[in-house]
Amino acid sequence: MPTIRIQTEAFDSGAEMAAISRNRTDIGAVASFVGLARDMNHGDDVRAMVLEHYPGMTEKVLAGLVDEARSRWALLDVTLIHRVGRLLPGDAIVLVAVASTHRGEAFSACEFIMDYLKTQAPFWKKEETEHGARWVEARASDDTAAARWTGS
Amino acid sequence: MPTIRIQTEAFDSGAEMAAISRNRTDIGAVASFVGLARDMNHGDDVRAMVLEHYPGMTEKVLAGLVDEARSRWALLDVTLIHRVGRLLPGDAIVLVAVASTHRGEAFSACEFIMDYLKTQAPFWKKEETEHGARWVEARASDDTAAARWTGS
Amino acid sequence: MTLRILYFARLRERFGQHEETLDFAGSTAADLIAQLRARGGVWAEELAAGRAFRVAVNQNLVAFDAALTENAEVAIFPPVTGG
Amino acid sequence: MTLRILYFARLRERFGQHEETLDFAGSTAADLIAQLRARGGVWAEELAAGRAFRVAVNQNLVAFDAALTENAEVAIFPPVTGG
């Protein structure tokens, strides 16, 4: 039932979010997150970014994250889409939408999936800036965010 | 800059969520929540619901919630739409979409606005069930959720 | 003082009115509730101690010890259930 | 044993290759890292102690003491930065 896609094509985040509850009357809450490519990072103009991934492992990790979220919370549906390849500022990189009966589960599961995706899923970003191309470094705050979900 | 609307007309939650980041390249994160009318509550079929509100105070409370969220977190934009009047199962009742540079602020602000809206904004739901109409009772879990944001 | 009183949702239905203008000799929201409760019947029942209801003065939620002022708009309603 | 080794992102670029097949006489991921580091140059630099990189065996993230097995697919890459 969950939708998981890794794709080079752009996606319409509004349409994807609306689709999760279309023709259903049992969903009370949809929490969603869209991560977008920005035109600025660490003070430099970013003209584009290239997202590399590890085909095979990526699919496995994302499916595992969604399964883990479904085992922790009572979810009615999950959509997870991640782009790879070359993206321009303003493009949606990732979408996570979680449907549930009540909002608490939907919010928690959505944030959990994003936190784990950020630290576990084998994607890497390379930014093209005015000073040349550079690989984005992992942020310590992402490890901190993911650590919230362990041992609770 | 924030969009706040109270309306009897249905709204397109996907289109509203997509609109918040359209033609912008400075937004890195959009967290959003959609609350929907369900066909079932406390074990009874719900055929429709009517949302009553307190015109004047509602606008004031929602604007205050959004201002408070903007003072707590660095937000780039907020959209808050709440329907009133008669709704059918599957209809979107409320949409909160929050745009920010990073995801932490967007998630926190979105959840904060929903938690406070649930306990502070003067809306009341009346459900039409097979056993007649009944006013929805406030949930203690909503007070608990709102209390998380005080004293932190 | 003169007050404009508004009722919403279940209280509006039970009291059979949405709005009334009232002559009020007390000073706080609690005094007003006591005056309304003294009407007996559904008023005494819905506004009994221990029943959950909220009071807003001039569209701000207040505690029951809040002072009321001339021409205030006072709203009395059940705990809210939107969203 | 024979291993298939994959490199991603910055490591792929620095090492100038995405994939290689390697004869390996050790037993753990740490042994493999030591063998690669012994090549010197960018290998010694990028895989130095204290540098942040991750190892996956057969597409699962592992700790450096994980045992490697015949024909395993071992991937070495920087901390991930998707989303």
mmCIF file of N, CA, C and O in Angstrom, chain B residues 50-103:
data_model
loop_
_atom_site.group_PDB
_atom_site.id
_atom_site.type_symbol
_atom_site.label_atom_id
_atom_site.label_comp_id
_atom_site.label_asym_id
_atom_site.label_seq_id
_atom_site.Cartn_x
_atom_site.Cartn_y
_atom_site.Cartn_z
ATOM 1 N N VAL B 50 -21.154 19.628 10.787
ATOM 2 C CA VAL B 50 -21.326 21.067 10.628
ATOM 3 C C VAL B 50 -20.333 21.747 11.549
ATOM 4 O O VAL B 50 -20.254 21.429 12.742
ATOM 5 N N LEU B 51 -19.560 22.655 10.996
ATOM 6 C CA LEU B 51 -18.584 23.401 11.773
ATOM 7 C C LEU B 51 -19.103 24.807 12.052
ATOM 8 O O LEU B 51 -19.339 25.583 11.122
ATOM 9 N N GLU B 52 -19.277 25.095 13.345
ATOM 10 C CA GLU B 52 -19.707 26.426 13.772
ATOM 11 C C GLU B 52 -18.466 27.171 14.258
ATOM 12 O O GLU B 52 -17.508 26.552 14.730
ATOM 13 N N HIS B 53 -18.467 28.497 14.143
ATOM 14 C CA HIS B 53 -17.342 29.243 14.710
ATOM 15 C C HIS B 53 -17.815 30.580 15.252
ATOM 16 O O HIS B 53 -19.008 30.875 15.215
ATOM 17 N N TYR B 54 -16.915 31.340 15.794
ATOM 18 C CA TYR B 54 -17.211 32.618 16.429
ATOM 19 C C TYR B 54 -16.564 33.698 15.553
ATOM 20 O O TYR B 54 -15.391 34.025 15.728
ATOM 21 N N PRO B 55 -17.316 34.207 14.581
ATOM 22 C CA PRO B 55 -16.730 35.172 13.638
ATOM 23 C C PRO B 55 -16.142 36.364 14.405
ATOM 24 O O PRO B 55 -16.750 36.854 15.354
ATOM 25 N N GLY B 56 -15.005 36.795 14.002
ATOM 26 C CA GLY B 56 -14.339 37.900 14.708
ATOM 27 C C GLY B 56 -13.256 37.333 15.609
ATOM 28 O O GLY B 56 -12.068 37.529 15.388
ATOM 29 N N MET B 57 -13.681 36.544 16.604
ATOM 30 C CA MET B 57 -12.683 35.944 17.489
ATOM 31 C C MET B 57 -11.834 34.919 16.738
ATOM 32 O O MET B 57 -10.631 34.822 16.952
ATOM 33 N N THR B 58 -12.462 34.141 15.860
ATOM 34 C CA THR B 58 -11.706 33.114 15.123
ATOM 35 C C THR B 58 -10.538 33.743 14.371
ATOM 36 O O THR B 58 -9.395 33.274 14.464
ATOM 37 N N GLU B 59 -10.818 34.784 13.613
ATOM 38 C CA GLU B 59 -9.785 35.463 12.822
ATOM 39 C C GLU B 59 -8.642 35.939 13.730
ATOM 40 O O GLU B 59 -7.455 35.806 13.396
ATOM 41 N N LYS B 60 -9.055 36.505 14.876
ATOM 42 C CA LYS B 60 -8.079 37.051 15.831
ATOM 43 C C LYS B 60 -7.194 35.943 16.398
ATOM 44 O O LYS B 60 -5.968 36.091 16.491
ATOM 45 N N VAL B 61 -7.817 34.836 16.788
ATOM 46 C CA VAL B 61 -7.051 33.732 17.377
ATOM 47 C C VAL B 61 -6.104 33.127 16.338
ATOM 48 O O VAL B 61 -4.920 32.888 16.628
ATOM 49 N N LEU B 62 -6.584 32.904 15.120
ATOM 50 C CA LEU B 62 -5.719 32.284 14.104
ATOM 51 C C LEU B 62 -4.543 33.201 13.763
ATOM 52 O O LEU B 62 -3.398 32.741 13.651
ATOM 53 N N ALA B 63 -4.810 34.501 13.639
ATOM 54 C CA ALA B 63 -3.713 35.439 13.359
ATOM 55 C C ALA B 63 -2.715 35.437 14.515
ATOM 56 O O ALA B 63 -1.495 35.477 14.305
ATOM 57 N N GLY B 64 -3.230 35.350 15.736
ATOM 58 C CA GLY B 64 -2.349 35.314 16.907
ATOM 59 C C GLY B 64 -1.489 34.056 16.935
ATOM 60 O O GLY B 64 -0.299 34.108 17.272
ATOM 61 N N LEU B 65 -2.076 32.918 16.565
ATOM 62 C CA LEU B 65 -1.325 31.650 16.525
ATOM 63 C C LEU B 65 -0.180 31.725 15.525
ATOM 64 O O LEU B 65 0.939 31.278 15.797
ATOM 65 N N VAL B 66 -0.499 32.276 14.361
ATOM 66 C CA VAL B 66 0.520 32.362 13.308
ATOM 67 C C VAL B 66 1.622 33.340 13.737
ATOM 68 O O VAL B 66 2.809 33.068 13.573
ATOM 69 N N ASP B 67 1.231 34.471 14.339
ATOM 70 C CA ASP B 67 2.229 35.428 14.848
ATOM 71 C C ASP B 67 3.127 34.778 15.892
ATOM 72 O O ASP B 67 4.343 34.965 15.893
ATOM 73 N N GLU B 68 2.505 34.023 16.779
ATOM 74 C CA GLU B 68 3.277 33.369 17.845
ATOM 75 C C GLU B 68 4.266 32.367 17.233
ATOM 76 O O GLU B 68 5.431 32.304 17.638
ATOM 77 N N ALA B 69 3.816 31.602 16.249
ATOM 78 C CA ALA B 69 4.717 30.648 15.583
ATOM 79 C C ALA B 69 5.870 31.391 14.903
ATOM 80 O O ALA B 69 7.029 30.959 14.970
ATOM 81 N N ARG B 70 5.568 32.522 14.289
ATOM 82 C CA ARG B 70 6.613 33.285 13.589
ATOM 83 C C ARG B 70 7.593 33.922 14.566
ATOM 84 O O ARG B 70 8.751 34.183 14.204
ATOM 85 N N SER B 71 7.143 34.163 15.790
ATOM 86 C CA SER B 71 8.076 34.722 16.774
ATOM 87 C C SER B 71 8.951 33.622 17.379
ATOM 88 O O SER B 71 10.053 33.877 17.835
ATOM 89 N N ARG B 72 8.462 32.380 17.356
ATOM 90 C CA ARG B 72 9.240 31.284 17.941
ATOM 91 C C ARG B 72 10.234 30.671 16.964
ATOM 92 O O ARG B 72 11.265 30.156 17.377
ATOM 93 N N TRP B 73 9.876 30.643 15.679
ATOM 94 C CA TRP B 73 10.728 29.986 14.683
ATOM 95 C C TRP B 73 10.942 30.906 13.482
ATOM 96 O O TRP B 73 10.091 31.741 13.193
ATOM 97 N N ALA B 74 12.056 30.704 12.785
ATOM 98 C CA ALA B 74 12.343 31.508 11.587
ATOM 99 C C ALA B 74 11.569 30.914 10.413
ATOM 100 O O ALA B 74 11.991 29.924 9.824
ATOM 101 N N LEU B 75 10.423 31.501 10.109
ATOM 102 C CA LEU B 75 9.558 30.948 9.062
ATOM 103 C C LEU B 75 9.568 31.855 7.841
ATOM 104 O O LEU B 75 9.665 33.077 7.962
ATOM 105 N N LEU B 76 9.443 31.258 6.676
ATOM 106 C CA LEU B 76 9.406 32.041 5.437
ATOM 107 C C LEU B 76 7.977 32.302 4.980
ATOM 108 O O LEU B 76 7.718 33.300 4.310
ATOM 109 N N ASP B 77 7.057 31.421 5.320
ATOM 110 C CA ASP B 77 5.666 31.665 4.963
ATOM 111 C C ASP B 77 4.773 30.670 5.714
ATOM 112 O O ASP B 77 5.237 29.594 6.122
ATOM 113 N N VAL B 78 3.523 31.054 5.904
ATOM 114 C CA VAL B 78 2.544 30.186 6.566
ATOM 115 C C VAL B 78 1.221 30.303 5.822
ATOM 116 O O VAL B 78 0.818 31.410 5.453
ATOM 117 N N THR B 79 0.563 29.180 5.574
ATOM 118 C CA THR B 79 -0.805 29.179 5.048
ATOM 119 C C THR B 79 -1.679 28.417 6.036
ATOM 120 O O THR B 79 -1.320 27.314 6.458
ATOM 121 N N LEU B 80 -2.784 29.036 6.422
ATOM 122 C CA LEU B 80 -3.716 28.406 7.362
ATOM 123 C C LEU B 80 -5.128 28.622 6.824
ATOM 124 O O LEU B 80 -5.569 29.764 6.664
ATOM 125 N N ILE B 81 -5.803 27.534 6.497
ATOM 126 C CA ILE B 81 -7.171 27.609 5.967
ATOM 127 C C ILE B 81 -8.054 26.692 6.801
ATOM 128 O O ILE B 81 -7.677 25.546 7.080
ATOM 129 N N HIS B 82 -9.211 27.197 7.228
ATOM 130 C CA HIS B 82 -10.137 26.377 8.014
ATOM 131 C C HIS B 82 -11.530 26.539 7.435
ATOM 132 O O HIS B 82 -11.986 27.653 7.233
ATOM 133 N N ARG B 83 -12.168 25.407 7.166
ATOM 134 C CA ARG B 83 -13.540 25.473 6.659
ATOM 135 C C ARG B 83 -14.546 25.567 7.796
ATOM 136 O O ARG B 83 -14.307 25.068 8.896
ATOM 137 N N VAL B 84 -15.684 26.185 7.509
ATOM 138 C CA VAL B 84 -16.838 26.185 8.404
ATOM 139 C C VAL B 84 -18.057 25.784 7.571
ATOM 140 O O VAL B 84 -17.986 25.719 6.345
ATOM 141 N N GLY B 85 -19.150 25.490 8.268
ATOM 142 C CA GLY B 85 -20.364 25.070 7.555
ATOM 143 C C GLY B 85 -20.441 23.561 7.478
ATOM 144 O O GLY B 85 -19.838 22.853 8.268
ATOM 145 N N ARG B 86 -21.194 23.055 6.498
ATOM 146 C CA ARG B 86 -21.442 21.615 6.399
ATOM 147 C C ARG B 86 -20.378 20.928 5.562
ATOM 148 O O ARG B 86 -20.094 21.348 4.441
ATOM 149 N N LEU B 87 -19.799 19.855 6.089
ATOM 150 C CA LEU B 87 -18.751 19.103 5.394
ATOM 151 C C LEU B 87 -19.124 17.636 5.317
ATOM 152 O O LEU B 87 -19.778 17.096 6.217
ATOM 153 N N LEU B 88 -18.664 16.987 4.269
ATOM 154 C CA LEU B 88 -18.912 15.557 4.082
ATOM 155 C C LEU B 88 -17.638 14.763 4.353
ATOM 156 O O LEU B 88 -16.526 15.307 4.245
ATOM 157 N N PRO B 89 -17.785 13.476 4.698
ATOM 158 C CA PRO B 89 -16.596 12.648 4.907
ATOM 159 C C PRO B 89 -15.648 12.739 3.707
ATOM 160 O O PRO B 89 -16.099 12.688 2.562
ATOM 161 N N GLY B 90 -14.351 12.886 3.992
ATOM 162 C CA GLY B 90 -13.358 13.033 2.935
ATOM 163 C C GLY B 90 -12.998 14.486 2.663
ATOM 164 O O GLY B 90 -11.964 14.768 2.063
ATOM 165 N N ASP B 91 -13.872 15.421 3.101
ATOM 166 C CA ASP B 91 -13.565 16.846 2.898
ATOM 167 C C ASP B 91 -12.423 17.288 3.815
ATOM 168 O O ASP B 91 -12.359 16.884 4.976
ATOM 169 N N ALA B 92 -11.571 18.148 3.295
ATOM 170 C CA ALA B 92 -10.524 18.753 4.123
ATOM 171 C C ALA B 92 -11.153 19.815 5.017
ATOM 172 O O ALA B 92 -11.925 20.660 4.547
ATOM 173 N N ILE B 93 -10.872 19.751 6.318
ATOM 174 C CA ILE B 93 -11.385 20.726 7.282
ATOM 175 C C ILE B 93 -10.381 21.856 7.464
ATOM 176 O O ILE B 93 -10.735 23.025 7.501
ATOM 177 N N VAL B 94 -9.134 21.477 7.632
ATOM 178 C CA VAL B 94 -8.107 22.465 7.958
ATOM 179 C C VAL B 94 -6.820 22.134 7.214
ATOM 180 O O VAL B 94 -6.507 20.962 6.989
ATOM 181 N N LEU B 95 -6.111 23.167 6.820
ATOM 182 C CA LEU B 95 -4.778 23.017 6.225
ATOM 183 C C LEU B 95 -3.832 23.980 6.927
ATOM 184 O O LEU B 95 -4.151 25.161 7.091
ATOM 185 N N VAL B 96 -2.697 23.475 7.361
ATOM 186 C CA VAL B 96 -1.618 24.330 7.856
ATOM 187 C C VAL B 96 -0.372 23.968 7.066
ATOM 188 O O VAL B 96 0.018 22.797 7.036
ATOM 189 N N ALA B 97 0.221 24.921 6.386
ATOM 190 C CA ALA B 97 1.470 24.681 5.655
ATOM 191 C C ALA B 97 2.477 25.734 6.093
ATOM 192 O O ALA B 97 2.149 26.922 6.170
ATOM 193 N N VAL B 98 3.680 25.280 6.432
ATOM 194 C CA VAL B 98 4.709 26.168 6.964
ATOM 195 C C VAL B 98 5.981 26.006 6.145
ATOM 196 O O VAL B 98 6.466 24.884 5.973
ATOM 197 N N ALA B 99 6.504 27.113 5.634
ATOM 198 C CA ALA B 99 7.739 27.082 4.848
ATOM 199 C C ALA B 99 8.876 27.680 5.654
ATOM 200 O O ALA B 99 8.701 28.694 6.341
ATOM 201 N N SER B 100 10.040 27.040 5.568
ATOM 202 C CA SER B 100 11.198 27.508 6.305
ATOM 203 C C SER B 100 12.466 27.129 5.545
ATOM 204 O O SER B 100 12.410 26.510 4.475
ATOM 205 N N THR B 101 13.619 27.528 6.081
ATOM 206 C CA THR B 101 14.876 27.146 5.435
ATOM 207 C C THR B 101 15.182 25.682 5.710
ATOM 208 O O THR B 101 15.545 24.924 4.814
ATOM 209 N N HIS B 102 15.035 25.271 6.967
ATOM 210 C CA HIS B 102 15.333 23.888 7.354
ATOM 211 C C HIS B 102 14.098 23.208 7.944
ATOM 212 O O HIS B 102 13.180 23.870 8.391
ATOM 213 N N ARG B 103 14.124 21.878 7.985
ATOM 214 C CA ARG B 103 12.905 21.157 8.308
ATOM 215 C C ARG B 103 12.485 21.236 9.772
ATOM 216 O O ARG B 103 11.297 21.156 10.077
#
